[in-house]
Short mmCIF file of N, CA, C and O in Angstrom, two decimals:
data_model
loop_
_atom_site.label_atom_id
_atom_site.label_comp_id
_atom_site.label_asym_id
_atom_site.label_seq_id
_atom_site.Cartn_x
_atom_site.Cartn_y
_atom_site.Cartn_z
N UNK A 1 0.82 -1.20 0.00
CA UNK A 1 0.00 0.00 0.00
C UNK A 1 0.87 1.26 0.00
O UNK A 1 0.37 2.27 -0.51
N UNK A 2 2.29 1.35 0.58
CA UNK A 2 2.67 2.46 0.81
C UNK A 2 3.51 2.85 -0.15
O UNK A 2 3.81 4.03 -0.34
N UNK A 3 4.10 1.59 -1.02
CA UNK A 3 4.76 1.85 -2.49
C UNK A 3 3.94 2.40 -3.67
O UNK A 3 4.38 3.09 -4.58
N UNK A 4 2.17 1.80 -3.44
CA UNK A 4 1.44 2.56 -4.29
C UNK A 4 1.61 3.57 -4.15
O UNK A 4 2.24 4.16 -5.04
N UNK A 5 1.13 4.35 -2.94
CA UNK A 5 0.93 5.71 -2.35
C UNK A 5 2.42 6.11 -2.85
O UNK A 5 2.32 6.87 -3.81
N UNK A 6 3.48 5.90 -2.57
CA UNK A 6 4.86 6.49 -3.12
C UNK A 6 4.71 6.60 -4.78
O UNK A 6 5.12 7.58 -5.39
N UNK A 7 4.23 5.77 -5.25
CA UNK A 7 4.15 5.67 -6.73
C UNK A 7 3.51 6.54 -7.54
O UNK A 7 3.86 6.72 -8.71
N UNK A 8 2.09 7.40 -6.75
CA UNK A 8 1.26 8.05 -7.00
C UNK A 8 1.88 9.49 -6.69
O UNK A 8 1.61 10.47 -7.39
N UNK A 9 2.74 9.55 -5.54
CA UNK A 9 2.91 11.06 -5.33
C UNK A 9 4.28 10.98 -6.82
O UNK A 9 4.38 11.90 -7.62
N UNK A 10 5.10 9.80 -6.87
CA UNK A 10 6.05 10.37 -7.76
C UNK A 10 5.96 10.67 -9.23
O UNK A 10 6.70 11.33 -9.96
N UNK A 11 4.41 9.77 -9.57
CA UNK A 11 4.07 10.27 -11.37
C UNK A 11 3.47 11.29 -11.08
O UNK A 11 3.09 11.85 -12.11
N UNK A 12 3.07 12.09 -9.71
CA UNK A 12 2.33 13.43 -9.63
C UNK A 12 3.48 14.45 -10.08
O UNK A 12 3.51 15.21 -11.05
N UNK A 13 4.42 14.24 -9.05
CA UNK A 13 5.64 14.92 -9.45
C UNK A 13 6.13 14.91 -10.77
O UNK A 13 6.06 16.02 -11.30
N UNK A 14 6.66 13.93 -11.55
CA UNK A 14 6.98 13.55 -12.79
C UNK A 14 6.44 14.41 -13.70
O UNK A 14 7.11 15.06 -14.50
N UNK A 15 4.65 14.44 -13.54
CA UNK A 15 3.74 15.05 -14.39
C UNK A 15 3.83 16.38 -13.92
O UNK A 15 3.34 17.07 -14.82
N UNK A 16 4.18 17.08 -13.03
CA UNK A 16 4.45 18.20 -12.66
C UNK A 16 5.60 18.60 -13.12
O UNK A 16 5.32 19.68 -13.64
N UNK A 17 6.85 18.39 -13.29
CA UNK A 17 8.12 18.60 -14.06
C UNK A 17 7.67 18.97 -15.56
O UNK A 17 8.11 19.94 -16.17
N UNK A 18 6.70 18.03 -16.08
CA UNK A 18 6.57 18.46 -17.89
C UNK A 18 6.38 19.59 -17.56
O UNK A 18 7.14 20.53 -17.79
N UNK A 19 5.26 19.63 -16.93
CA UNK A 19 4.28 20.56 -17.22
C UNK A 19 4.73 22.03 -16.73
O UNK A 19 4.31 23.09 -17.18
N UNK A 20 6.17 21.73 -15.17
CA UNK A 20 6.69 22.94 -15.55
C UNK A 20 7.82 23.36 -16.46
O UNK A 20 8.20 24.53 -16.55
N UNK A 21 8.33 22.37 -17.13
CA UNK A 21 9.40 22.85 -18.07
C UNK A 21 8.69 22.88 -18.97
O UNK A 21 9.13 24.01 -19.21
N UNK A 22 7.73 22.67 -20.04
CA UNK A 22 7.15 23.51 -20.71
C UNK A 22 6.68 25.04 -20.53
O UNK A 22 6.80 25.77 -21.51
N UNK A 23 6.03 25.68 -19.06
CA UNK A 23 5.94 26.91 -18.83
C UNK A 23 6.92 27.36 -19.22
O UNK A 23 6.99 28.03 -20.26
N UNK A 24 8.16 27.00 -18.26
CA UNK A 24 9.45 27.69 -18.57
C UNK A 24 9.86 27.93 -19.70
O UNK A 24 10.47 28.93 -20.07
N UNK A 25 9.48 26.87 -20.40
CA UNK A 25 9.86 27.08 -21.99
C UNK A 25 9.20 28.79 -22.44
O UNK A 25 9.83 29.79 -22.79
N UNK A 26 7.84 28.63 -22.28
CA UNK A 26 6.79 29.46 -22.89
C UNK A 26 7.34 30.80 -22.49
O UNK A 26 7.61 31.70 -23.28
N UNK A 27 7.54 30.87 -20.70
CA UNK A 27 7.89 32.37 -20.46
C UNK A 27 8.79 32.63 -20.76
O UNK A 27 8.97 33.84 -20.84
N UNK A 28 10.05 31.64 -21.16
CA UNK A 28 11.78 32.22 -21.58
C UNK A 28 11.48 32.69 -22.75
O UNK A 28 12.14 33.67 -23.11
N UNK A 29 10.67 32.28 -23.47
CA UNK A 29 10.52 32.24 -25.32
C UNK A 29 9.72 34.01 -24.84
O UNK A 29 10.22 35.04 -25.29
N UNK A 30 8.91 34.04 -24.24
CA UNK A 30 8.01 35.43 -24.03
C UNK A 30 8.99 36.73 -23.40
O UNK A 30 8.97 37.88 -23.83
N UNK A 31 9.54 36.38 -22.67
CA UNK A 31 10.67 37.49 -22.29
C UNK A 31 11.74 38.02 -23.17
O UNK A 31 12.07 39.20 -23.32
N UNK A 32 12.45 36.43 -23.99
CA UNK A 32 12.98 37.09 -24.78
C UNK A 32 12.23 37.69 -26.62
O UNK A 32 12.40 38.21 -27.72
N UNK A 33 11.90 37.44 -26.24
CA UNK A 33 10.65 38.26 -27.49
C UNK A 33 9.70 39.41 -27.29
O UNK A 33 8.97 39.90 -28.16
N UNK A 34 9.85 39.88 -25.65
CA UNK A 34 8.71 41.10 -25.85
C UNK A 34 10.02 42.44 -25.64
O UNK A 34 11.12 42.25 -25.12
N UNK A 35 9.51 43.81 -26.24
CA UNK A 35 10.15 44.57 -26.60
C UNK A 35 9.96 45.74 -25.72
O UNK A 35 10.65 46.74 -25.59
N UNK A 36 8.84 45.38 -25.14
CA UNK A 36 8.44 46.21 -23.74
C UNK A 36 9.58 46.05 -22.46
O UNK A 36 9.90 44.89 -22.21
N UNK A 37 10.10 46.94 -21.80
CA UNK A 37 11.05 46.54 -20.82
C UNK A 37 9.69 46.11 -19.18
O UNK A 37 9.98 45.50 -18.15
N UNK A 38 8.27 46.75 -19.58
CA UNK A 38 7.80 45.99 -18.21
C UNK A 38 7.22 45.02 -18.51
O UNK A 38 6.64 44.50 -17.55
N UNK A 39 7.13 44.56 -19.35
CA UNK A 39 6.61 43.14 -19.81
C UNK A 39 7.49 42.38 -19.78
O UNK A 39 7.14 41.20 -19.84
N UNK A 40 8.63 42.59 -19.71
CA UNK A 40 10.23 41.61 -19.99
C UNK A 40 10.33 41.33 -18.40
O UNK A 40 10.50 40.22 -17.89
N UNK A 41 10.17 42.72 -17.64
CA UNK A 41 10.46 42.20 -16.21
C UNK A 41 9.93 41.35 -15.45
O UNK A 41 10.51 40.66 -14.61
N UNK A 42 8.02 41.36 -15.91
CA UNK A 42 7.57 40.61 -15.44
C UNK A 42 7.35 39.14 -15.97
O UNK A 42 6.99 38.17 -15.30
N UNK A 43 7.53 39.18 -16.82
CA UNK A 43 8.48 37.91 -17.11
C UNK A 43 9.50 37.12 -16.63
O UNK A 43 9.54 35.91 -16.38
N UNK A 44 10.55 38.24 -16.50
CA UNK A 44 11.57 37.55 -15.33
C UNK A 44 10.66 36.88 -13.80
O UNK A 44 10.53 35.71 -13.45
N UNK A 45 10.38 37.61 -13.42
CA UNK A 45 9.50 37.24 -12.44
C UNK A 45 9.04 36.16 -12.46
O UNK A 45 8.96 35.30 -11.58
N UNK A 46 8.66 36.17 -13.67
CA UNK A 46 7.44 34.35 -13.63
C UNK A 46 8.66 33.47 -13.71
O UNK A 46 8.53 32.36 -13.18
N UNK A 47 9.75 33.74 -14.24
CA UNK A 47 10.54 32.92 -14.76
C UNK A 47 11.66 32.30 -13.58
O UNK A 47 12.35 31.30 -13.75
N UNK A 48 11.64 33.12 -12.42
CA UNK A 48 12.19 32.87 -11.34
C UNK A 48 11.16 32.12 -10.13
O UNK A 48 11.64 31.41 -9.24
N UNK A 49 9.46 32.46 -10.26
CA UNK A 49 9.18 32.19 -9.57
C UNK A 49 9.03 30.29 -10.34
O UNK A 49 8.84 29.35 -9.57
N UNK A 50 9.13 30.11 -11.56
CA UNK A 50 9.24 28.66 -12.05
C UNK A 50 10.59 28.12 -11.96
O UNK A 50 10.87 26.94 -12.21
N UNK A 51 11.20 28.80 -11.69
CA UNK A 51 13.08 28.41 -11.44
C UNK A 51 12.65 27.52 -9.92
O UNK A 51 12.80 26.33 -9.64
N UNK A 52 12.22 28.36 -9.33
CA UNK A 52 12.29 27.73 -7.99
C UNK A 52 10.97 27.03 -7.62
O UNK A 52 10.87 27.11 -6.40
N UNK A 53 10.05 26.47 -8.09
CA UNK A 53 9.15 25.68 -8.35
C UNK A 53 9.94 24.00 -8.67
O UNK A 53 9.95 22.94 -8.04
N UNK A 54 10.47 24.44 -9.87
CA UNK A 54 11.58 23.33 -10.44
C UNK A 54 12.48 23.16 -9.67
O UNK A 54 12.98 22.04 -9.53
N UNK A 55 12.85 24.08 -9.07
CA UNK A 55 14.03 23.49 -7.66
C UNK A 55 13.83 22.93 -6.78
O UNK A 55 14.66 22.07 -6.49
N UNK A 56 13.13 23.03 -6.25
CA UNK A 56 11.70 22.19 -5.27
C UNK A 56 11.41 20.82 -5.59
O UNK A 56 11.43 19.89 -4.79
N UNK A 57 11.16 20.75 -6.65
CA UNK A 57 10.69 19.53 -7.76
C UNK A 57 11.85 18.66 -7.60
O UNK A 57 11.76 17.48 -7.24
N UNK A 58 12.98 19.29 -7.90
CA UNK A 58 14.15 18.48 -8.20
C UNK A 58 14.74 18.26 -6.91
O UNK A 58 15.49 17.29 -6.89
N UNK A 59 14.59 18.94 -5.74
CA UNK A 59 15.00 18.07 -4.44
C UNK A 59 14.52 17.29 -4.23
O UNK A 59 15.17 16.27 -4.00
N UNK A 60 12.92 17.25 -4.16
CA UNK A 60 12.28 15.91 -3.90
C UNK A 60 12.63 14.45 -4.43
O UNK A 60 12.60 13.36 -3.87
N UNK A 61 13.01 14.88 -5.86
CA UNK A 61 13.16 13.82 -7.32
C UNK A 61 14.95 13.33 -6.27
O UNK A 61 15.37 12.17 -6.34
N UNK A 62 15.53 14.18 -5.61
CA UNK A 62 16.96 13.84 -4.54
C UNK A 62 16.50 12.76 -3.69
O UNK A 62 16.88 11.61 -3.46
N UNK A 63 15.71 13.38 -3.36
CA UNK A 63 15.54 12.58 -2.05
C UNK A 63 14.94 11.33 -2.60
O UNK A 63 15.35 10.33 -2.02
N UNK A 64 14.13 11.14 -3.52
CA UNK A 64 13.59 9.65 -3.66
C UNK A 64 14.47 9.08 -4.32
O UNK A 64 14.38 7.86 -4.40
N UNK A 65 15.79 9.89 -5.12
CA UNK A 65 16.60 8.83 -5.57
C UNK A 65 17.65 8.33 -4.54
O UNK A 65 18.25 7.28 -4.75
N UNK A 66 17.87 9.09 -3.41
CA UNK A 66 18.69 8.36 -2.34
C UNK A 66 18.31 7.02 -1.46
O UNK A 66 18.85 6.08 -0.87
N UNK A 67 16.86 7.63 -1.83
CA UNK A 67 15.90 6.36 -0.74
C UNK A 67 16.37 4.79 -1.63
O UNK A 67 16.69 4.56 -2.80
N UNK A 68 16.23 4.01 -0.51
CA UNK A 68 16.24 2.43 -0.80
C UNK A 68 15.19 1.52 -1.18
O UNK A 68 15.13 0.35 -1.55
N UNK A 69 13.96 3.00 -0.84
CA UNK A 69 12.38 2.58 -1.78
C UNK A 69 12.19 1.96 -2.80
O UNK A 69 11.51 0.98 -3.06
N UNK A 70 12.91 2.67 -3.45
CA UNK A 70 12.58 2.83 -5.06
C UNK A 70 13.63 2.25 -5.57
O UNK A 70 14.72 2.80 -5.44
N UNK A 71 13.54 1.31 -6.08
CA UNK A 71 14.49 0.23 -7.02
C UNK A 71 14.86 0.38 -8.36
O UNK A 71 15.97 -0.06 -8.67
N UNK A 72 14.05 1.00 -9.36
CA UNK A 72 14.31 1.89 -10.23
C UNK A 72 14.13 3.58 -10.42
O UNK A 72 13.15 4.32 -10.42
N UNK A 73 15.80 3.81 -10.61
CA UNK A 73 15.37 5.37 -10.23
C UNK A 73 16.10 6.10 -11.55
O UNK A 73 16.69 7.18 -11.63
N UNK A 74 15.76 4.84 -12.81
CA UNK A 74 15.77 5.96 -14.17
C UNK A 74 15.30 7.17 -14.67
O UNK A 74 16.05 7.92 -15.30
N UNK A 75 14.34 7.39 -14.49
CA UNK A 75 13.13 7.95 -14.68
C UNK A 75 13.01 8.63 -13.75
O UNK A 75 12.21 9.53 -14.00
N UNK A 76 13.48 8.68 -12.54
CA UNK A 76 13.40 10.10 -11.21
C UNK A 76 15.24 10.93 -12.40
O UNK A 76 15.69 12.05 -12.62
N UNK A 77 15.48 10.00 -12.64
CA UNK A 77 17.49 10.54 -12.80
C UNK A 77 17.18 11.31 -13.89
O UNK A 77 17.79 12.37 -13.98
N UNK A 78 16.31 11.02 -14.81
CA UNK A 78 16.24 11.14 -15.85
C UNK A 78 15.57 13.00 -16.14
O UNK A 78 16.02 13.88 -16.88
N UNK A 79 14.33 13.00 -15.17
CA UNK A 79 13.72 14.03 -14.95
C UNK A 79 14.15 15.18 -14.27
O UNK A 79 13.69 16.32 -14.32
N UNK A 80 15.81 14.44 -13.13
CA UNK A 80 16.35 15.82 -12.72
C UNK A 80 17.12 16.29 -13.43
O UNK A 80 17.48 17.46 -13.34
N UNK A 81 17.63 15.28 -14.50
CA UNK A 81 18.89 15.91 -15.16
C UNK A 81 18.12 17.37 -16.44
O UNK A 81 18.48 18.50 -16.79
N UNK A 82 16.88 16.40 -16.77
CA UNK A 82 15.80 17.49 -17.73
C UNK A 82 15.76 18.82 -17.01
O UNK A 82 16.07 19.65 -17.87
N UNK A 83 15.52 19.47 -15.78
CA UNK A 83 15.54 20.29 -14.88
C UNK A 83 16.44 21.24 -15.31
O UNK A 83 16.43 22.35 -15.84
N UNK A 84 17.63 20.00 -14.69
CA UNK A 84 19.01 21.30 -14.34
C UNK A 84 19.75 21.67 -15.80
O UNK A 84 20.66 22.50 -15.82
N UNK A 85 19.27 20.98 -17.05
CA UNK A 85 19.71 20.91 -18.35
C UNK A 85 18.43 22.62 -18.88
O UNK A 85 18.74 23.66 -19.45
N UNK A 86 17.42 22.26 -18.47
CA UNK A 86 16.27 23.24 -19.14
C UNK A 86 16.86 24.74 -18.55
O UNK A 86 16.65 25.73 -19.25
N UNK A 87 17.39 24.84 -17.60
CA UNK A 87 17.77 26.09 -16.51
C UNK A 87 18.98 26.71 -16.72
O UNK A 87 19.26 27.90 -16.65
N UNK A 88 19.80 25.56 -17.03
CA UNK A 88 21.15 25.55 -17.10
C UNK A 88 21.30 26.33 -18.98
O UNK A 88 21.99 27.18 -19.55
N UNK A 89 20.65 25.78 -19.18
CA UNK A 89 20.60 26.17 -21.11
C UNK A 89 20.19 27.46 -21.72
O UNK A 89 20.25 27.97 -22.84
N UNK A 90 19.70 27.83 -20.47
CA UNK A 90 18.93 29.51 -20.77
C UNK A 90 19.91 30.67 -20.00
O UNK A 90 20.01 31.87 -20.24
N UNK A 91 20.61 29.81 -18.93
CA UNK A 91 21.69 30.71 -18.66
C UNK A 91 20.81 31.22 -17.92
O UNK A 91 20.32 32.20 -18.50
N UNK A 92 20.30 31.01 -16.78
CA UNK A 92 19.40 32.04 -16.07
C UNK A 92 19.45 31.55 -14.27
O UNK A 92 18.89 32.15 -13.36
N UNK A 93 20.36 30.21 -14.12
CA UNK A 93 20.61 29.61 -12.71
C UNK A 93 21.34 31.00 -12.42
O UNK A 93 21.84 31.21 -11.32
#
């Protein structure tokens, strides 16, 4: 029962990672394309407050890959490296 319950919070998480590295995608692509300087800022804004959303994300995705729970931890490895690769690529850590 409690590996389900582990199983369920970690495809929650998982499905939460797309869904924020796609934002991130959307607002990096929107900041650097608007020509307005207060539209750019607030952009930054979103773009930090999803930086650290994803940072959050990716400790957790730490901690379950240290645990002795989880026997395959491709797919947690896989999703932090997507993270620190999406962040890391925009030059914005």
């Amino acid at each position: 029962m409690a590996a389900r319950k582990l199983q369920t919070e970690i495809d929650r998480t998982l499905k939460k990672v797309g869904e924020g590295v796609e934002l991130f995608e959307n607002i990096y692509d929107k900041m650097q394309s608007s020509t307005n300087q207060t539209q750019k800022e607030k952009s930054e804004l979103d773009l930090k407050s999803q930086i650290k959303k994803l940072q959050r994300l990716r400790d957790q995705i730490k901690t379950w890959v240290a645990s002795n729970d989880i026997k395959d931890k491709s797919i947690l490895m896989e999703n932090r490296r997507l993270i620190e690769t999406v962040v890391k690529a925009h030059d914005v850590l």
